[in-house]
Every structure is written in structure tokens, then in C-alpha cells.
Backbone as numpy.savetxt, mean C-alpha at the origin, in Angstrom:
# Nx Ny Nz CAx CAy CAz Cx Cy Cz
-63.35 -16.20 9.27 -62.33 -16.70 8.38 -61.76 -15.57 7.52
-62.66 -14.70 7.01 -62.21 -13.58 6.19 -61.31 -12.66 7.01
-61.67 -12.46 8.29 -60.89 -11.59 9.15 -59.48 -12.16 9.35
-59.39 -13.47 9.59 -58.09 -14.10 9.81 -57.22 -14.02 8.55
-57.85 -14.23 7.40 -57.11 -14.17 6.14 -56.59 -12.76 5.87
-57.43 -11.76 6.12 -57.00 -10.38 5.88 -55.92 -9.97 6.89
-56.03 -10.45 8.13 -55.01 -10.17 9.13 -53.68 -10.80 8.72
-53.72 -12.04 8.24 -52.52 -12.74 7.79 -51.87 -12.02 6.61
-52.68 -11.62 5.62 -52.14 -10.91 4.46 -51.57 -9.55 4.85
-52.21 -8.88 5.77 -51.72 -7.59 6.24 -50.38 -7.72 6.94
-50.26 -8.73 7.79 -48.99 -8.96 8.48 -47.89 -9.37 7.51
-48.21 -10.22 6.56 -47.23 -10.68 5.58 -46.70 -9.51 4.75
-47.59 -8.61 4.33 -47.13 -7.47 3.54 -46.31 -6.51 4.39
-46.67 -6.35 5.66 -45.89 -5.48 6.55 -44.50 -6.04 6.76
-44.40 -7.35 6.95 -43.10 -7.99 7.16 -42.24 -7.90 5.90
-42.85 -7.97 4.75 -42.09 -7.87 3.50 -41.43 -6.50 3.38
-42.13 -5.45 3.81 -41.56 -4.11 3.74 -40.54 -3.88 4.86
-40.66 -4.61 5.97 -39.76 -4.44 7.10 -38.45 -5.21 6.91
-38.37 -6.04 5.88 -37.16 -6.83 5.67 -35.99 -5.90 5.37
-34.90 -6.12 6.10 -33.73 -5.28 5.92 -32.87 -5.80 4.78
-32.02 -4.92 4.29 -31.08 -5.30 3.26 -29.90 -6.04 3.87
-28.85 -6.13 3.13 -27.65 -6.83 3.61 -26.42 -6.25 2.96
-25.39 -7.06 2.89 -24.14 -6.63 2.28 -24.39 -6.43 0.79
-24.10 -5.24 0.29 -24.41 -4.93 -1.11 -23.21 -4.90 -2.03
-22.13 -4.23 -1.61 -20.98 -4.06 -2.50 -19.71 -3.83 -1.70
-18.59 -4.16 -2.32 -17.26 -3.87 -1.76 -16.56 -2.96 -2.76
-16.04 -1.84 -2.27 -15.33 -0.89 -3.13 -13.92 -0.71 -2.57
-12.90 -0.73 -3.44 -11.51 -0.60 -3.02 -10.90 0.61 -3.71
-10.26 1.48 -2.92 -9.61 2.68 -3.47 -8.23 2.83 -2.86
-7.21 3.15 -3.59 -7.16 3.21 -5.04 -7.08 1.82 -5.64
-7.50 1.70 -6.86 -7.44 0.43 -7.57 -7.13 0.72 -9.03
-5.96 0.41 -9.54 -4.90 -0.39 -8.92 -4.14 0.40 -7.86
-3.47 -0.36 -6.97 -2.65 0.22 -5.90 -1.21 -0.25 -6.09
-0.30 0.39 -5.40 1.11 -0.01 -5.42 1.38 -0.88 -4.19
2.30 -1.82 -4.31 2.69 -2.65 -3.17 3.19 -1.74 -2.06
2.72 -1.98 -0.83 3.10 -1.15 0.31 2.21 0.05 0.52
1.29 0.32 -0.40 0.39 1.46 -0.29 -0.88 1.03 0.44
-1.37 1.87 1.34 -2.61 1.56 2.05 -3.81 1.74 1.12
-4.73 0.77 1.16 -5.97 0.89 0.40 -7.14 1.00 1.36
-8.19 1.65 0.90 -9.41 1.83 1.69 -10.46 0.89 1.13
-10.99 0.01 1.98 -12.01 -0.96 1.58 -13.32 -0.53 2.23
-14.33 -0.26 1.40 -15.63 0.18 1.90 -16.69 -0.85 1.55
-17.40 -1.34 2.58 -18.48 -2.30 2.39 -19.79 -1.55 2.59
-20.61 -1.51 1.55 -21.88 -0.80 1.63 -23.04 -1.78 1.67
-24.18 -1.29 2.13 -25.37 -2.13 2.25 -26.21 -2.05 1.00
-27.02 -3.08 0.82 -27.98 -3.12 -0.27 -29.35 -2.97 0.37
-30.16 -2.06 -0.15 -31.47 -1.82 0.45 -31.31 -1.07 1.76
-32.23 -1.29 2.70 -32.15 -0.64 4.00 -31.01 -1.29 4.78
-30.09 -0.48 5.24 -28.90 -1.01 5.92 -29.27 -1.69 7.22
-28.77 -2.91 7.44 -29.03 -3.58 8.71 -28.37 -2.81 9.85
-28.96 -2.87 11.03 -28.42 -2.12 12.16 -27.77 -3.02 13.20
-27.87 -4.35 13.04 -27.29 -5.25 14.05 -26.98 -6.59 13.40
-25.74 -6.76 12.96 -25.33 -8.02 12.35 -23.80 -8.11 12.34
-23.28 -9.25 11.94 -21.84 -9.44 11.89 -21.39 -9.86 10.51
-20.16 -9.50 10.15 -19.60 -9.92 8.86 -18.10 -10.10 9.01
-17.53 -10.79 8.04 -16.09 -11.00 8.01 -15.58 -10.59 6.63
-14.39 -9.98 6.59 -13.79 -9.54 5.33 -12.52 -10.37 5.12
-12.47 -11.07 3.98 -11.31 -11.88 3.60 -10.48 -11.08 2.59
-9.16 -11.03 2.81 -8.28 -10.19 1.99 -7.55 -10.94 0.88
-7.54 -12.26 0.89 -6.95 -13.08 -0.18 -5.44 -12.94 -0.30
-4.77 -12.51 0.79 -3.31 -12.41 0.74 -2.64 -13.26 1.80
-3.41 -14.14 2.41 -2.86 -15.00 3.45 -2.91 -14.39 4.84
-3.31 -13.13 4.94 -3.40 -12.50 6.25 -4.72 -12.86 6.91
-4.82 -12.55 8.19 -6.02 -12.88 8.95 -7.20 -12.03 8.48
-8.36 -12.67 8.37 -9.58 -11.96 7.99 -9.97 -11.01 9.12
-10.75 -10.00 8.80 -11.17 -9.03 9.80 -12.67 -9.14 10.04
-13.07 -9.23 11.31 -14.48 -9.31 11.67 -15.00 -7.92 11.99
-16.24 -7.67 11.56 -16.86 -6.36 11.79 -18.24 -6.59 12.38
-18.52 -5.88 13.48 -19.85 -5.92 14.10 -20.59 -4.64 13.72
-21.75 -4.81 13.13 -22.63 -3.68 12.83 -23.61 -3.60 13.99
-23.56 -2.50 14.74 -24.43 -2.39 15.91 -25.20 -1.07 15.96
-25.07 -0.25 14.94 -25.81 1.01 14.91 -25.11 2.14 15.64
-24.10 1.84 16.44 -23.37 2.88 17.18 -21.98 3.04 16.56
-21.07 2.16 16.95 -19.69 2.23 16.45 -19.56 1.67 15.04
-20.22 0.55 14.77 -20.14 -0.07 13.46 -21.42 0.16 12.68
-21.30 0.86 11.55 -22.46 1.17 10.71 -22.09 0.93 9.26
-23.11 0.77 8.42 -22.89 0.75 6.98 -22.88 2.18 6.49
-22.05 2.57 5.56 -20.97 1.79 4.98 -19.82 1.64 5.98
-19.24 0.44 6.03 -18.11 0.15 6.91 -16.82 0.29 6.10
-15.85 1.02 6.64 -14.59 1.26 5.93 -13.43 0.77 6.78
-12.53 0.02 6.15 -11.32 -0.46 6.82 -10.13 -0.19 5.92
-8.95 -0.13 6.52 -7.72 0.11 5.76 -6.88 -1.16 5.76
-6.17 -1.39 4.67 -5.35 -2.59 4.52 -4.18 -2.24 3.61
-3.01 -2.82 3.90 -1.83 -2.63 3.06 -1.40 -3.98 2.51
-1.27 -4.06 1.21 -0.81 -5.28 0.55 0.68 -5.14 0.26
1.47 -6.11 0.73 2.92 -6.02 0.60 3.43 -6.46 -0.77
2.71 -7.37 -1.42 3.20 -7.93 -2.68 2.28 -7.58 -3.84
2.88 -7.50 -5.02 2.10 -7.27 -6.24 1.26 -8.51 -6.54
0.11 -8.30 -7.18 -0.75 -9.42 -7.56 -2.18 -8.97 -7.71
-3.05 -9.94 -7.97 -4.48 -9.69 -8.09 -5.17 -10.36 -6.90
-5.96 -9.59 -6.18 -6.59 -10.08 -4.96 -8.11 -9.95 -5.05
-8.79 -10.92 -4.44 -10.24 -10.93 -4.40 -10.66 -10.65 -2.95
-11.23 -9.49 -2.70 -11.64 -9.10 -1.36 -13.12 -9.42 -1.21
-13.45 -10.23 -0.19 -14.83 -10.70 -0.03 -15.35 -10.35 1.35
-16.56 -9.78 1.40 -17.27 -9.52 2.65 -18.47 -10.46 2.68
-18.63 -11.19 3.79 -19.77 -12.09 3.91 -20.26 -12.10 5.35
-21.55 -12.41 5.51 -22.14 -12.45 6.83 -21.55 -13.55 7.69
-21.38 -13.24 8.98 -20.86 -14.23 9.93 -21.37 -13.88 11.32
-21.77 -14.91 12.06 -22.22 -14.68 13.44 -21.00 -14.35 14.28
-21.06 -13.22 14.95 -19.98 -12.78 15.83 -20.62 -12.49 17.19
-20.30 -13.27 18.18 -20.90 -13.23 19.52 -22.42 -13.18 19.41
-23.04 -12.09 19.81 -24.51 -11.99 19.78 -25.04 -11.42 18.47
-24.16 -11.09 17.55 -24.57 -10.51 16.26 -24.77 -11.62 15.24
-26.01 -11.77 14.77 -26.29 -12.76 13.73 -25.64 -12.31 12.43
-25.44 -13.22 11.47 -24.76 -12.84 10.22 -25.55 -11.81 9.42
-24.84 -10.86 8.84 -25.46 -9.94 7.88 -25.87 -10.78 6.67
-26.93 -10.39 6.01 -27.42 -11.11 4.84 -26.54 -10.80 3.64
-26.23 -11.81 2.85 -25.54 -11.62 1.58 -24.03 -11.61 1.67
-23.43 -11.36 0.52 -21.98 -11.25 0.41 -21.66 -10.43 -0.83
-20.46 -9.90 -0.87 -20.01 -9.11 -2.03 -18.50 -9.26 -2.16
-18.03 -9.14 -3.40 -16.61 -9.32 -3.70 -16.13 -8.19 -4.61
-14.88 -7.81 -4.44 -14.25 -6.83 -5.33 -12.85 -7.33 -5.66
-12.40 -7.03 -6.86 -11.04 -7.39 -7.29 -10.13 -6.19 -7.07
-8.92 -6.46 -6.60 -7.91 -5.42 -6.42 -6.64 -5.85 -7.14
-6.07 -4.93 -7.90 -4.79 -5.18 -8.57 -3.74 -4.37 -7.83
-2.70 -5.06 -7.37 -1.58 -4.40 -6.69 -0.36 -4.53 -7.59
0.17 -3.38 -7.96 1.34 -3.34 -8.84 2.60 -3.32 -7.99
3.71 -3.75 -8.56 4.98 -3.77 -7.85 5.38 -2.38 -7.42
6.11 -2.32 -6.31 6.61 -1.03 -5.84 7.60 -0.48 -6.86
7.65 0.82 -7.02 8.61 1.38 -7.97 10.03 1.03 -7.56
10.86 0.78 -8.54 12.26 0.43 -8.27 12.96 1.61 -7.62
13.82 1.30 -6.69 14.57 2.35 -6.01 15.46 3.05 -7.04
15.48 4.35 -6.94 16.29 5.12 -7.89 17.76 4.85 -7.63
18.49 4.63 -8.70 19.92 4.39 -8.57 20.59 5.72 -8.24
21.59 5.66 -7.35 22.29 6.91 -7.07 23.01 7.38 -8.33
23.10 8.68 -8.45 23.75 9.25 -9.63 25.21 8.83 -9.66
25.69 8.53 -10.83 27.10 8.15 -10.99 27.95 9.36 -10.65
29.09 9.11 -10.02 29.96 10.24 -9.69 30.40 10.96 -10.97
30.48 12.25 -10.88 30.88 13.05 -12.04 32.28 13.59 -11.82
33.14 13.31 -12.75 34.50 13.86 -12.70 34.46 15.28 -13.26
35.28 16.17 -12.71 35.29 17.54 -13.23 35.83 17.59 -14.66
35.64 18.73 -15.30 36.08 18.91 -16.68 37.58 18.66 -16.79
37.96 17.87 -17.81 39.37 17.55 -18.03 39.81 16.27 -17.32
38.92 15.66 -16.54 39.23 14.43 -15.81 38.33 13.30 -16.31
38.83 12.06 -16.21 38.05 10.88 -16.59 38.09 9.87 -15.46
37.01 9.10 -15.34 36.92 8.07 -14.31 38.01 7.02 -14.55
38.68 6.65 -13.49 39.73 5.63 -13.55 39.24 4.44 -12.73
38.93 3.33 -13.38 38.41 2.16 -12.67 36.90 2.27 -12.45
36.44 1.51 -11.45 35.00 1.46 -11.15 34.71 2.12 -9.82
33.45 2.43 -9.62 33.02 2.99 -8.34 32.98 1.86 -7.32
33.54 2.08 -6.13 33.57 1.07 -5.07 32.23 0.95 -4.37
32.14 -0.05 -3.48 30.90 -0.33 -2.74 30.49 0.84 -1.85
31.44 1.56 -1.33 31.12 2.69 -0.45 30.94 3.99 -1.22
31.06 3.92 -2.55 30.92 5.12 -3.38 32.25 5.79 -3.67
33.35 5.11 -3.35 34.67 5.67 -3.60 35.02 5.57 -5.09
35.73 6.59 -5.59 36.12 6.61 -7.01 37.34 7.51 -7.20
38.00 7.33 -8.34 39.19 8.12 -8.67 39.00 8.70 -10.07
39.33 9.98 -10.21 39.32 10.64 -11.51 40.78 10.98 -11.86
41.18 10.70 -13.09 42.54 10.96 -13.57 42.48 12.12 -14.55
43.34 13.11 -14.33 43.35 14.29 -15.16 44.18 14.12 -16.42
43.71 14.71 -17.51 44.43 14.71 -18.78 45.37 15.91 -18.83
45.96 16.14 -20.02 46.86 17.29 -20.21 46.11 18.58 -19.94
46.72 19.43 -19.18 46.15 20.74 -18.92 44.98 20.73 -17.93
44.68 19.59 -17.31 43.57 19.52 -16.36 43.94 20.28 -15.09
43.01 21.10 -14.63 43.24 21.84 -13.39 42.22 21.37 -12.35
42.66 21.20 -11.11 41.72 20.77 -10.07 40.60 21.79 -9.91
39.40 21.33 -9.54 38.28 22.26 -9.38 38.51 23.20 -8.20
37.88 24.37 -8.26 38.02 25.36 -7.20 37.40 24.84 -5.90
36.30 24.12 -6.01 35.62 23.54 -4.85 35.85 22.04 -4.85
36.09 21.42 -3.68 36.25 19.96 -3.64 34.94 19.27 -4.05
35.07 18.05 -4.56 33.89 17.27 -4.96 33.05 16.93 -3.74
31.76 16.83 -3.93 30.86 16.40 -2.85 30.94 14.88 -2.76
31.32 14.37 -1.59 31.47 12.93 -1.40 30.37 12.41 -0.48
30.10 11.11 -0.58 29.09 10.47 0.25 29.52 10.35 1.70
28.62 9.82 2.55 28.86 9.72 3.99 30.11 8.92 4.34
30.32 7.79 3.70 31.43 6.89 4.06 32.72 7.24 3.32
32.73 8.36 2.59 33.91 8.73 1.81 34.34 10.15 2.12
35.58 10.46 1.72 36.10 11.81 1.88 36.85 12.23 0.61
36.89 13.52 0.37 37.55 14.05 -0.83 39.06 13.94 -0.69
39.73 13.66 -1.82 41.19 13.69 -1.87 41.61 14.24 -3.22
42.83 14.77 -3.27 43.42 15.19 -4.55 44.94 15.05 -4.44
45.55 14.71 -5.58 47.00 14.56 -5.67 47.42 15.28 -6.95
47.95 16.48 -6.77 48.33 17.30 -7.93 49.45 16.66 -8.74
50.37 15.98 -8.08 51.51 15.38 -8.76 51.05 14.31 -9.75
50.12 13.42 -9.33 49.65 12.34 -10.22 48.38 12.74 -10.98
47.94 13.97 -10.79 46.71 14.49 -11.42 45.52 13.57 -11.15
45.36 13.17 -9.87 44.22 12.35 -9.46 43.44 13.08 -8.37
42.15 12.87 -8.40 41.27 13.36 -7.34 40.04 12.47 -7.30
39.26 12.61 -6.25 38.04 11.80 -6.12 37.59 11.68 -4.69
36.88 10.61 -4.42 36.38 10.33 -3.08 36.89 8.96 -2.68
37.46 8.85 -1.50 37.98 7.57 -1.02 37.32 7.25 0.32
37.47 5.98 0.72 36.91 5.56 2.00 37.46 6.46 3.09
36.58 6.94 3.93 37.00 7.82 5.01 37.88 7.05 5.98
38.90 7.69 6.47 39.82 7.03 7.41 39.06 6.70 8.69
39.29 5.49 9.19 38.60 5.05 10.41 37.27 4.38 10.12
36.79 4.39 8.88 35.53 3.74 8.49 35.84 2.63 7.53
35.21 1.50 7.72 35.45 0.37 6.82 34.22 0.04 6.05
């Protein structure tokens, strides 16, 4: 009886030390991120990393979750995946064990919060600049066309103004006007 009890206790203590860890933490970099920027999600193990299990990562943005197989060869802890969030907001990224084919679920789960900030506003194109002695006449058109009207003593610039793709430079010395107009043949 003593032998059986000591054998049982010996096996129980050996099994306790042989118990593997599980999913320990989820880390997201960069955090906060910008909308449209790729983030790196790293899932690390707690304790001794399991060598054969399955897990699923939920992104909390309505996209499909990603399944990961830990098999000791291709999939190992820490597991890293890339994800791009299109919209600003606060997201909860969760990794949890899940049976995937022959891979039993990894033990445990972990969650990380990600803040995605709005994409920076597109820079407005610089307003057209009239040369010295000229003032803008009217508003800038949709294609970037504009007219500058010269005051008393205004002289046209030595170099023509730089115009956008859909426009071309013009000048009229008689009416003291110059600027960029819609290029002929382009609407």
C-alpha cells in the first residue's frame, strides 16, 4: 500500500511539473495606430509554451477571425500576425484556444485594447499665388483655373506661372490679366 501511494504521489508531482502553459498575453504595436496603418499583433505564451494546439484571434472590427495552429515547426509562440484597421475607434483584440483540425485548443485566453485614430486629413493644395502687383479675380475653379488682374504699373512676370495638369498658363497684356485656365481639349 505504501508503495502504491508513493508511486501515485510521484506521478502526480511529475505531471504537475509537465503541465504546459497557454495563451498568456496579446501585445499590439503601434498603439495607438492610425487608420489604414498596419499593426503587429503578438500572442505570447504563459509558462512553458505549448507546442501543439490551436487558437483563434478576434479583431473586433467585423472582419473574419484568424485561426492559428501551433505545431512547433511553422507556428510557434510567440505568434505574430499583421492587421490593418480601416476605421478609427477602440478595438478589443482577443486570442483564445480553439480546436483546429487535429490541434486541441490552447489553454487560456488574453485580450488587448487597440486605439485607432483617424487618418490625417489630406493636405489642401496651396492656393494659387498671383505675382506682385496682381490680385486674384474671382474664385479658383474646380480644375485649379484662376485669373489674376493687374493693378497700375503691374508688369507680367519674367517666367510664366506654374499651372496644374488640367490647366495652362495665359496672359493678356491689354486687359492686364494672367493666370491658369482649363487646357484646350480637356474638360
